[in-house]
Every structure is written in C-alpha cells, then in structure tokens.
Amino acid sequence: MTALSQAVDRDFGLIRQALGRLVEIPSVSAPGVAPEALAEAAAATAALCGEAGFDSVEVWEVQGAPPYVFGEIAGPAGAPVVLLYAHYDVQPPGDEGSWTSSPFTPEERGGRLYGRGASDDKAGIATHLGAVRALGAAPPVGVRLLVEGEEEVGSPHLDAFLAQYGDRLGADVVVVADSVNWGVGEPALTTSLRGIIDLTVEVRILATGVHSGLFGGPVPDALTALARLLATLHDGDGSPAVEGLQRGPAPAVELPEAELRRQAGVGAGVELLGTGSVAQRLWMSPAISVLGVDAPGTAAAVNQLVASAAAKVSVRLAPGDEPGRAMRALRRHLESRAPWGAEVVVTEGARAAPLRLDTTGPAYARFRRALAEAWGRQPVEVGIGGSIPLVAELAASYPEAELLLTGIGDPGSAVHGPNESQDLGELKRAILAEAIALRLLGAS
C-alpha cells in the first residue's frame, strides 16, 4: 500500500489537471444538443488514456451514438481481466445563474473541484486513469477500459453497441465507477440500482383552442384534464398508485430523515412521500415523477381553452421489477383513467432494468479490503435510487463476471444540480483503493 500511495501522490497533480481538462468540455448529452462536444470529450479521453500508459486505445463508432473509448493493457498470462467503466457525457447545466462559478470552467474551492461533470462521471474516468498510472507499466491484471458518451440519456444505442463490440469486453471483474460514497471519509459499495421507464402522455380535447368565455364551463380544457390524470399516479400519502409496481424489503442501512432533507434541500414544511424507512423508499421502492409539461407557459397564456397538453412521466423501478411489465402497467393506468372522455395518447420512451448485485464473490472481498485500507474504515454497503442502464446489460451479457459499483462523489457533490463538485481527497482515496484492489486481484 505504501508504494501505491506514494505513486498516487506523485501523479495526483496530473490527474487533477486531467479532470479539469475534461470538465472544460461541455459534453452534454440531451435531445437537440450538437454532438461536437461529445466527440471532443471522447478524443480528450482517448488522449488521456494514451498518456496514462494503455497499450492500445481505440475510438469505436456506432451509428447514431457518441463515440465510445476503449483502452487495453495486457496482463500476465493467466491473470484475471478487469473491465473499468465510466462515462464522459454530462447533464445540461440548467440555470447558470444558480452556479457560483461557470459550469464548464473548473474552479477549486475548499478542497473541492466545481464544474458540471466534475463528479458525475468525469471523476470516474480520472479514478481509472489514476489507478492505472499508480500500477505502472506492468499491472498485475489485464485491464480494459470502456468510456461511453450517452449514459445520461439512458444509453439508447447500448444494444447496437454490444452487438458490434461486445466480444471485446469480456472480463472476470467489471468495475463501474459511477456511484457515490456514504459521505466524505465514508466509503461505500453500491449493491443495488433502481431501474427506469419513461413515457410521454398527451391529453387531447379539442381540434383547436377556443374562447374560454364563450365555451368555458361545459367544455373542458386539456391542461386541466392532464392535471387530473397525473394526479391519479399517487395515493394521498404520495405512494405510487399504479397497480403492480414492485417494492423490495427495507435495507439494513438507514438514512435519517433529517439527513435526506439536508441533502435534497427539502423545505421545512414539506412532507416526505410514501411509507417505510427512508432508505427503503429511496432504494427499494418505485418512484413516479412528472418531469415536464408541454402546454402554454404563463407568459404566453391567453383566454383560450387549451386543445391538447402533454407530460413526460418517469418511474424508477425497485430491484426485482421488470421494465416491460412496468411499462404496460403504467400505460394501462393512464389509458384507463381518461378524464371526461378525453383522448389519451401514450408514447413509450426509455427503459432500463433494475439490479441487485451479488456481493459474495472474491472480487468483492478484495475491494472491501482495498476500500478499508484507502479510507481507514470499512465500507458501507448501500443501494442507490438512480439507474445505470449499462450495468444491467453487462450483468446479463457476462453473467460469470463479478460486477462492482464504486463511488467517487458524496452526497454533497450536487450531481445533476447547480454547483456540482468533487471532493479531491475522496478522488485520491478512490484512486488508491482501485489500485490496491487491482493489485490484490492480481495476487489471487
């Protein structure tokens, strides 16, 4: 550990510089966003892989998808092969006025690096590069690195990618560096992920908008009808009301309600939704959210009944649920509750399976030991409410591989929100832990 720790310290300035270089690239993946920045981020990632010592680096193309970056280092004969995963795409910055500094100008304050993607998930790329650097020119395992550019939009080309390149990804152990730790100084291994489905539901009432004074009263408007339809998605306590969505047991670890309120910035008088422990609601229960509405904005509104209105609805699925079955249940719920005989049109969107990871294998034992050595305390095993489509696909495609989900950020990283940041001490410990774990895997 001492030699690896010294190597991480020696190269950390370069890793910090590399992370800043990636944060400067506005590699947003979202509908309608120009793809040039994604290609730039892929090229920068490939260059950094070469600088870190990968034997070969390739940029893979799949029709319609941002480039994938693949790097490889051959290990000793008979050594296990480890596939390291991260993604270079990021969420849109949102309202830049809510940022203390420019989202794509990395700025270090109080031991944290601020900028969109500084934690999610360009810190994951930095972790893998740092671990490879620390191990030197001849790592004790074979190393393969995969970095994608569409994770934030649900990896819609994943099936095509795996069909084209899946035979290059086989590994004994897969390490996905795209989760969070329990807290600063408190490492975690994520053992479950919720899945996700989403759809757009449109309510149609009129052929065209009509005068609200001449026709209001007996004639309904689509926006009110949509609001009534969306209100059926939850019970009175906020629990999902779609029949058939599954729920898992309460985890052994609990998150205090006050801590959740602090992390999320929930107002003092706002009630939390659902029932059961906080951790169960976050990790092992479905959650339904209305993410956006297409209707006239208040500034553009006139005295006219709205002819049609639409909303995007997202459901996070508990481990054990199945996306296709859940999509059918959600669709059936919406189509059977059309207010006032309105026409309801459902357009299905993305779907990704939930996952519960097996933590009994030898790679988990080595990573637990590595995390304990790097942080000086045992890791917490936690769930996460988010979804990473590629993880479930890798688990299905390579069932013999051990799959681990590691964290670099912390609850204060504000991923997907304004002022996203990465604690640099946590980044250094994550690099050291991964390097130790790879060393231990090579010695097995």
PDB file of N, CA and C in Angstrom, residues 118-193:
ATOM      1  N   ALA A 118     -17.705  17.250 -12.872  1.00  0.00           N
ATOM      2  CA  ALA A 118     -16.534  17.079 -12.002  1.00  0.00           C
ATOM      3  C   ALA A 118     -16.647  15.813 -11.171  1.00  0.00           C
ATOM      4  N   SER A 119     -17.877  15.445 -10.819  1.00  0.00           N
ATOM      5  CA  SER A 119     -18.092  14.205 -10.085  1.00  0.00           C
ATOM      6  C   SER A 119     -18.721  13.147 -10.977  1.00  0.00           C
ATOM      7  N   ASP A 120     -19.826  13.502 -11.643  1.00  0.00           N
ATOM      8  CA  ASP A 120     -20.611  12.548 -12.442  1.00  0.00           C
ATOM      9  C   ASP A 120     -20.414  12.811 -13.932  1.00  0.00           C
ATOM     10  N   ASP A 121     -19.568  12.069 -14.627  1.00  0.00           N
ATOM     11  CA  ASP A 121     -18.800  10.964 -14.087  1.00  0.00           C
ATOM     12  C   ASP A 121     -17.357  11.089 -14.567  1.00  0.00           C
ATOM     13  N   LYS A 122     -16.929  12.343 -14.789  1.00  0.00           N
ATOM     14  CA  LYS A 122     -15.554  12.529 -15.243  1.00  0.00           C
ATOM     15  C   LYS A 122     -14.562  12.187 -14.124  1.00  0.00           C
ATOM     16  N   ALA A 123     -15.038  12.244 -12.867  1.00  0.00           N
ATOM     17  CA  ALA A 123     -14.205  11.756 -11.770  1.00  0.00           C
ATOM     18  C   ALA A 123     -14.010  10.250 -11.872  1.00  0.00           C
ATOM     19  N   GLY A 124     -14.997   9.535 -12.434  1.00  0.00           N
ATOM     20  CA  GLY A 124     -14.828   8.097 -12.659  1.00  0.00           C
ATOM     21  C   GLY A 124     -13.717   7.821 -13.657  1.00  0.00           C
ATOM     22  N   ILE A 125     -13.670   8.616 -14.733  1.00  0.00           N
ATOM     23  CA  ILE A 125     -12.575   8.468 -15.699  1.00  0.00           C
ATOM     24  C   ILE A 125     -11.245   8.740 -15.015  1.00  0.00           C
ATOM     25  N   ALA A 126     -11.197   9.818 -14.234  1.00  0.00           N
ATOM     26  CA  ALA A 126      -9.953  10.173 -13.542  1.00  0.00           C
ATOM     27  C   ALA A 126      -9.509   9.081 -12.579  1.00  0.00           C
ATOM     28  N   THR A 127     -10.462   8.443 -11.917  1.00  0.00           N
ATOM     29  CA  THR A 127     -10.128   7.352 -10.989  1.00  0.00           C
ATOM     30  C   THR A 127      -9.452   6.206 -11.728  1.00  0.00           C
ATOM     31  N   HIS A 128     -10.019   5.784 -12.830  1.00  0.00           N
ATOM     32  CA  HIS A 128      -9.428   4.677 -13.594  1.00  0.00           C
ATOM     33  C   HIS A 128      -8.039   5.053 -14.127  1.00  0.00           C
ATOM     34  N   LEU A 129      -7.901   6.252 -14.647  1.00  0.00           N
ATOM     35  CA  LEU A 129      -6.598   6.673 -15.169  1.00  0.00           C
ATOM     36  C   LEU A 129      -5.564   6.738 -14.046  1.00  0.00           C
ATOM     37  N   GLY A 130      -5.984   7.239 -12.884  1.00  0.00           N
ATOM     38  CA  GLY A 130      -5.061   7.336 -11.762  1.00  0.00           C
ATOM     39  C   GLY A 130      -4.622   5.977 -11.254  1.00  0.00           C
ATOM     40  N   ALA A 131      -5.547   5.014 -11.191  1.00  0.00           N
ATOM     41  CA  ALA A 131      -5.198   3.667 -10.730  1.00  0.00           C
ATOM     42  C   ALA A 131      -4.223   3.005 -11.692  1.00  0.00           C
ATOM     43  N   VAL A 132      -4.462   3.166 -12.994  1.00  0.00           N
ATOM     44  CA  VAL A 132      -3.547   2.579 -13.990  1.00  0.00           C
ATOM     45  C   VAL A 132      -2.172   3.213 -13.876  1.00  0.00           C
ATOM     46  N   ARG A 133      -2.120   4.518 -13.705  1.00  0.00           N
ATOM     47  CA  ARG A 133      -0.819   5.186 -13.529  1.00  0.00           C
ATOM     48  C   ARG A 133      -0.092   4.663 -12.294  1.00  0.00           C
ATOM     49  N   ALA A 134      -0.837   4.482 -11.202  1.00  0.00           N
ATOM     50  CA  ALA A 134      -0.201   4.050  -9.958  1.00  0.00           C
ATOM     51  C   ALA A 134       0.386   2.653 -10.081  1.00  0.00           C
ATOM     52  N   LEU A 135      -0.243   1.783 -10.880  1.00  0.00           N
ATOM     53  CA  LEU A 135       0.238   0.410 -11.028  1.00  0.00           C
ATOM     54  C   LEU A 135       1.453   0.321 -11.948  1.00  0.00           C
ATOM     55  N   GLY A 136       1.672   1.325 -12.776  1.00  0.00           N
ATOM     56  CA  GLY A 136       2.870   1.336 -13.617  1.00  0.00           C
ATOM     57  C   GLY A 136       2.698   0.566 -14.902  1.00  0.00           C
ATOM     58  N   ALA A 137       3.811   0.314 -15.572  1.00  0.00           N
ATOM     59  CA  ALA A 137       3.795  -0.223 -16.938  1.00  0.00           C
ATOM     60  C   ALA A 137       3.349  -1.679 -17.004  1.00  0.00           C
ATOM     61  N   ALA A 138       3.419  -2.419 -15.914  1.00  0.00           N
ATOM     62  CA  ALA A 138       3.072  -3.848 -15.954  1.00  0.00           C
ATOM     63  C   ALA A 138       2.095  -4.176 -14.836  1.00  0.00           C
ATOM     64  N   PRO A 139       0.820  -3.843 -15.008  1.00  0.00           N
ATOM     65  CA  PRO A 139      -0.165  -4.139 -13.960  1.00  0.00           C
ATOM     66  C   PRO A 139      -0.319  -5.647 -13.765  1.00  0.00           C
ATOM     67  N   PRO A 140      -0.712  -6.058 -12.571  1.00  0.00           N
ATOM     68  CA  PRO A 140      -0.805  -7.492 -12.278  1.00  0.00           C
ATOM     69  C   PRO A 140      -2.048  -8.158 -12.849  1.00  0.00           C
ATOM     70  N   VAL A 141      -2.924  -7.395 -13.503  1.00  0.00           N
ATOM     71  CA  VAL A 141      -4.132  -7.935 -14.137  1.00  0.00           C
ATOM     72  C   VAL A 141      -4.224  -7.352 -15.540  1.00  0.00           C
ATOM     73  N   GLY A 142      -4.988  -8.006 -16.389  1.00  0.00           N
ATOM     74  CA  GLY A 142      -5.341  -7.384 -17.655  1.00  0.00           C
ATOM     75  C   GLY A 142      -6.366  -6.300 -17.412  1.00  0.00           C
ATOM     76  N   VAL A 143      -6.185  -5.157 -18.062  1.00  0.00           N
ATOM     77  CA  VAL A 143      -7.075  -4.019 -17.847  1.00  0.00           C
ATOM     78  C   VAL A 143      -7.735  -3.637 -19.164  1.00  0.00           C
ATOM     79  N   ARG A 144      -9.058  -3.518 -19.133  1.00  0.00           N
ATOM     80  CA  ARG A 144      -9.807  -2.963 -20.248  1.00  0.00           C
ATOM     81  C   ARG A 144     -10.629  -1.791 -19.725  1.00  0.00           C
ATOM     82  N   LEU A 145     -10.652  -0.723 -20.481  1.00  0.00           N
ATOM     83  CA  LEU A 145     -11.376   0.482 -20.073  1.00  0.00           C
ATOM     84  C   LEU A 145     -12.418   0.816 -21.129  1.00  0.00           C
ATOM     85  N   LEU A 146     -13.648   1.057 -20.693  1.00  0.00           N
ATOM     86  CA  LEU A 146     -14.718   1.479 -21.589  1.00  0.00           C
ATOM     87  C   LEU A 146     -15.315   2.773 -21.051  1.00  0.00           C
ATOM     88  N   VAL A 147     -15.352   3.792 -21.908  1.00  0.00           N
ATOM     89  CA  VAL A 147     -15.944   5.082 -21.542  1.00  0.00           C
ATOM     90  C   VAL A 147     -16.967   5.440 -22.618  1.00  0.00           C
ATOM     91  N   GLU A 148     -18.209   5.637 -22.207  1.00  0.00           N
ATOM     92  CA  GLU A 148     -19.263   5.948 -23.179  1.00  0.00           C
ATOM     93  C   GLU A 148     -19.697   7.407 -23.072  1.00  0.00           C
ATOM     94  N   GLY A 149     -20.546   7.832 -24.019  1.00  0.00           N
ATOM     95  CA  GLY A 149     -20.959   9.226 -24.068  1.00  0.00           C
ATOM     96  C   GLY A 149     -22.450   9.444 -24.127  1.00  0.00           C
ATOM     97  N   GLU A 150     -23.256   8.478 -23.649  1.00  0.00           N
ATOM     98  CA  GLU A 150     -24.705   8.685 -23.669  1.00  0.00           C
ATOM     99  C   GLU A 150     -25.398   8.081 -22.445  1.00  0.00           C
ATOM    100  N   GLU A 151     -24.655   7.916 -21.364  1.00  0.00           N
ATOM    101  CA  GLU A 151     -25.247   7.341 -20.156  1.00  0.00           C
ATOM    102  C   GLU A 151     -26.353   8.234 -19.604  1.00  0.00           C
ATOM    103  N   GLU A 152     -26.175   9.549 -19.684  1.00  0.00           N
ATOM    104  CA  GLU A 152     -27.137  10.467 -19.096  1.00  0.00           C
ATOM    105  C   GLU A 152     -28.474  10.493 -19.836  1.00  0.00           C
ATOM    106  N   VAL A 153     -28.539   9.921 -21.027  1.00  0.00           N
ATOM    107  CA  VAL A 153     -29.817   9.822 -21.739  1.00  0.00           C
ATOM    108  C   VAL A 153     -30.267   8.369 -21.861  1.00  0.00           C
ATOM    109  N   GLY A 154     -29.733   7.498 -21.004  1.00  0.00           N
ATOM    110  CA  GLY A 154     -30.205   6.129 -20.933  1.00  0.00           C
ATOM    111  C   GLY A 154     -29.536   5.148 -21.865  1.00  0.00           C
ATOM    112  N   SER A 155     -28.373   5.516 -22.446  1.00  0.00           N
ATOM    113  CA  SER A 155     -27.616   4.618 -23.334  1.00  0.00           C
ATOM    114  C   SER A 155     -28.522   3.971 -24.385  1.00  0.00           C
ATOM    115  N   PRO A 156     -29.196   4.795 -25.220  1.00  0.00           N
ATOM    116  CA  PRO A 156     -30.177   4.230 -26.152  1.00  0.00           C
ATOM    117  C   PRO A 156     -29.591   3.336 -27.240  1.00  0.00           C
ATOM    118  N   HIS A 157     -28.272   3.437 -27.493  1.00  0.00           N
ATOM    119  CA  HIS A 157     -27.664   2.596 -28.534  1.00  0.00           C
ATOM    120  C   HIS A 157     -26.913   1.408 -27.939  1.00  0.00           C
ATOM    121  N   LEU A 158     -27.229   1.085 -26.681  1.00  0.00           N
ATOM    122  CA  LEU A 158     -26.475   0.050 -25.982  1.00  0.00           C
ATOM    123  C   LEU A 158     -26.583  -1.311 -26.661  1.00  0.00           C
ATOM    124  N   ASP A 159     -27.778  -1.683 -27.093  1.00  0.00           N
ATOM    125  CA  ASP A 159     -27.938  -2.988 -27.744  1.00  0.00           C
ATOM    126  C   ASP A 159     -27.089  -3.071 -29.008  1.00  0.00           C
ATOM    127  N   ALA A 160     -27.122  -2.014 -29.819  1.00  0.00           N
ATOM    128  CA  ALA A 160     -26.327  -1.998 -31.046  1.00  0.00           C
ATOM    129  C   ALA A 160     -24.837  -2.024 -30.734  1.00  0.00           C
ATOM    130  N   PHE A 161     -24.446  -1.320 -29.678  1.00  0.00           N
ATOM    131  CA  PHE A 161     -23.034  -1.303 -29.287  1.00  0.00           C
ATOM    132  C   PHE A 161     -22.559  -2.695 -28.881  1.00  0.00           C
ATOM    133  N   LEU A 162     -23.339  -3.356 -28.019  1.00  0.00           N
ATOM    134  CA  LEU A 162     -22.928  -4.680 -27.555  1.00  0.00           C
ATOM    135  C   LEU A 162     -22.915  -5.694 -28.698  1.00  0.00           C
ATOM    136  N   ALA A 163     -23.846  -5.553 -29.641  1.00  0.00           N
ATOM    137  CA  ALA A 163     -23.846  -6.457 -30.789  1.00  0.00           C
ATOM    138  C   ALA A 163     -22.589  -6.277 -31.639  1.00  0.00           C
ATOM    139  N   GLN A 164     -22.100  -5.045 -31.695  1.00  0.00           N
ATOM    140  CA  GLN A 164     -20.960  -4.733 -32.546  1.00  0.00           C
ATOM    141  C   GLN A 164     -19.623  -4.982 -31.857  1.00  0.00           C
ATOM    142  N   TYR A 165     -19.555  -4.688 -30.553  1.00  0.00           N
ATOM    143  CA  TYR A 165     -18.256  -4.728 -29.864  1.00  0.00           C
ATOM    144  C   TYR A 165     -18.245  -5.595 -28.605  1.00  0.00           C
ATOM    145  N   GLY A 166     -19.359  -6.239 -28.285  1.00  0.00           N
ATOM    146  CA  GLY A 166     -19.457  -6.967 -27.025  1.00  0.00           C
ATOM    147  C   GLY A 166     -18.401  -8.025 -26.824  1.00  0.00           C
ATOM    148  N   ASP A 167     -17.907  -8.631 -27.921  1.00  0.00           N
ATOM    149  CA  ASP A 167     -16.902  -9.684 -27.766  1.00  0.00           C
ATOM    150  C   ASP A 167     -15.550  -9.140 -27.330  1.00  0.00           C
ATOM    151  N   ARG A 168     -15.378  -7.817 -27.362  1.00  0.00           N
ATOM    152  CA  ARG A 168     -14.122  -7.215 -26.903  1.00  0.00           C
ATOM    153  C   ARG A 168     -14.151  -6.869 -25.417  1.00  0.00           C
ATOM    154  N   LEU A 169     -15.292  -7.018 -24.772  1.00  0.00           N
ATOM    155  CA  LEU A 169     -15.458  -6.517 -23.410  1.00  0.00           C
ATOM    156  C   LEU A 169     -15.410  -7.601 -22.343  1.00  0.00           C
ATOM    157  N   GLY A 170     -15.304  -8.850 -22.720  1.00  0.00           N
ATOM    158  CA  GLY A 170     -15.319  -9.924 -21.741  1.00  0.00           C
ATOM    159  C   GLY A 170     -14.281  -9.737 -20.652  1.00  0.00           C
ATOM    160  N   ALA A 171     -14.679  -9.977 -19.405  1.00  0.00           N
ATOM    161  CA  ALA A 171     -13.782  -9.770 -18.271  1.00  0.00           C
ATOM    162  C   ALA A 171     -14.224 -10.655 -17.110  1.00  0.00           C
ATOM    163  N   ASP A 172     -13.304 -10.866 -16.178  1.00  0.00           N
ATOM    164  CA  ASP A 172     -13.624 -11.613 -14.961  1.00  0.00           C
ATOM    165  C   ASP A 172     -14.283 -10.716 -13.923  1.00  0.00           C
ATOM    166  N   VAL A 173     -13.913  -9.431 -13.949  1.00  0.00           N
ATOM    167  CA  VAL A 173     -14.434  -8.453 -12.987  1.00  0.00           C
ATOM    168  C   VAL A 173     -14.764  -7.179 -13.757  1.00  0.00           C
ATOM    169  N   VAL A 174     -15.910  -6.577 -13.449  1.00  0.00           N
ATOM    170  CA  VAL A 174     -16.314  -5.307 -14.050  1.00  0.00           C
ATOM    171  C   VAL A 174     -16.458  -4.286 -12.928  1.00  0.00           C
ATOM    172  N   VAL A 175     -15.782  -3.143 -13.066  1.00  0.00           N
ATOM    173  CA  VAL A 175     -15.822  -2.087 -12.058  1.00  0.00           C
ATOM    174  C   VAL A 175     -16.454  -0.850 -12.688  1.00  0.00           C
ATOM    175  N   VAL A 176     -17.614  -0.477 -12.191  1.00  0.00           N
ATOM    176  CA  VAL A 176     -18.349   0.683 -12.693  1.00  0.00           C
ATOM    177  C   VAL A 176     -18.163   1.819 -11.691  1.00  0.00           C
ATOM    178  N   ALA A 177     -17.388   2.815 -12.067  1.00  0.00           N
ATOM    179  CA  ALA A 177     -17.105   3.945 -11.166  1.00  0.00           C
ATOM    180  C   ALA A 177     -18.104   5.060 -11.449  1.00  0.00           C
ATOM    181  N   ASP A 178     -19.340   4.906 -10.971  1.00  0.00           N
ATOM    182  CA  ASP A 178     -20.388   5.878 -11.293  1.00  0.00           C
ATOM    183  C   ASP A 178     -21.410   5.968 -10.175  1.00  0.00           C
ATOM    184  N   SER A 179     -20.963   5.800  -8.925  1.00  0.00           N
ATOM    185  CA  SER A 179     -21.880   5.898  -7.807  1.00  0.00           C
ATOM    186  C   SER A 179     -21.317   6.906  -6.806  1.00  0.00           C
ATOM    187  N   VAL A 180     -21.856   6.913  -5.605  1.00  0.00           N
ATOM    188  CA  VAL A 180     -21.407   7.865  -4.586  1.00  0.00           C
ATOM    189  C   VAL A 180     -21.062   7.122  -3.303  1.00  0.00           C
ATOM    190  N   ASN A 181     -20.252   7.751  -2.503  1.00  0.00           N
ATOM    191  CA  ASN A 181     -19.931   7.207  -1.190  1.00  0.00           C
ATOM    192  C   ASN A 181     -20.969   7.651  -0.167  1.00  0.00           C
ATOM    193  N   TRP A 182     -20.920   7.030   1.001  1.00  0.00           N
ATOM    194  CA  TRP A 182     -21.894   7.328   2.044  1.00  0.00           C
ATOM    195  C   TRP A 182     -21.729   8.751   2.564  1.00  0.00           C
ATOM    196  N   GLY A 183     -20.505   9.224   2.547  1.00  0.00           N
ATOM    197  CA  GLY A 183     -20.198  10.589   2.976  1.00  0.00           C
ATOM    198  C   GLY A 183     -18.720  10.834   2.770  1.00  0.00           C
ATOM    199  N   VAL A 184     -18.272  12.074   2.914  1.00  0.00           N
ATOM    200  CA  VAL A 184     -16.848  12.356   2.818  1.00  0.00           C
ATOM    201  C   VAL A 184     -16.133  11.596   3.939  1.00  0.00           C
ATOM    202  N   GLY A 185     -15.158  10.782   3.567  1.00  0.00           N
ATOM    203  CA  GLY A 185     -14.459   9.953   4.541  1.00  0.00           C
ATOM    204  C   GLY A 185     -15.153   8.647   4.857  1.00  0.00           C
ATOM    205  N   GLU A 186     -16.277   8.351   4.177  1.00  0.00           N
ATOM    206  CA  GLU A 186     -17.039   7.126   4.430  1.00  0.00           C
ATOM    207  C   GLU A 186     -17.264   6.401   3.112  1.00  0.00           C
ATOM    208  N   PRO A 187     -16.453   5.395   2.806  1.00  0.00           N
ATOM    209  CA  PRO A 187     -16.579   4.713   1.517  1.00  0.00           C
ATOM    210  C   PRO A 187     -17.810   3.821   1.468  1.00  0.00           C
ATOM    211  N   ALA A 188     -18.249   3.517   0.238  1.00  0.00           N
ATOM    212  CA  ALA A 188     -19.412   2.660   0.075  1.00  0.00           C
ATOM    213  C   ALA A 188     -19.236   1.790  -1.159  1.00  0.00           C
ATOM    214  N   LEU A 189     -19.852   0.627  -1.116  1.00  0.00           N
ATOM    215  CA  LEU A 189     -20.066  -0.208  -2.294  1.00  0.00           C
ATOM    216  C   LEU A 189     -21.573  -0.240  -2.546  1.00  0.00           C
ATOM    217  N   THR A 190     -21.972   0.104  -3.753  1.00  0.00           N
ATOM    218  CA  THR A 190     -23.388   0.110  -4.096  1.00  0.00           C
ATOM    219  C   THR A 190     -23.794  -1.284  -4.539  1.00  0.00           C
ATOM    220  N   THR A 191     -24.818  -1.830  -3.909  1.00  0.00           N
ATOM    221  CA  THR A 191     -25.199  -3.219  -4.153  1.00  0.00           C
ATOM    222  C   THR A 191     -26.538  -3.368  -4.867  1.00  0.00           C
ATOM    223  N   SER A 192     -27.251  -2.270  -5.102  1.00  0.00           N
ATOM    224  CA  SER A 192     -28.490  -2.354  -5.873  1.00  0.00           C
ATOM    225  C   SER A 192     -28.734  -1.041  -6.603  1.00  0.00           C
ATOM    226  N   LEU A 193     -29.415  -1.148  -7.735  1.00  0.00           N
ATOM    227  CA  LEU A 193     -29.807   0.001  -8.546  1.00  0.00           C
ATOM    228  C   LEU A 193     -31.294  -0.109  -8.861  1.00  0.00           C
TER     229      LEU A 193
END
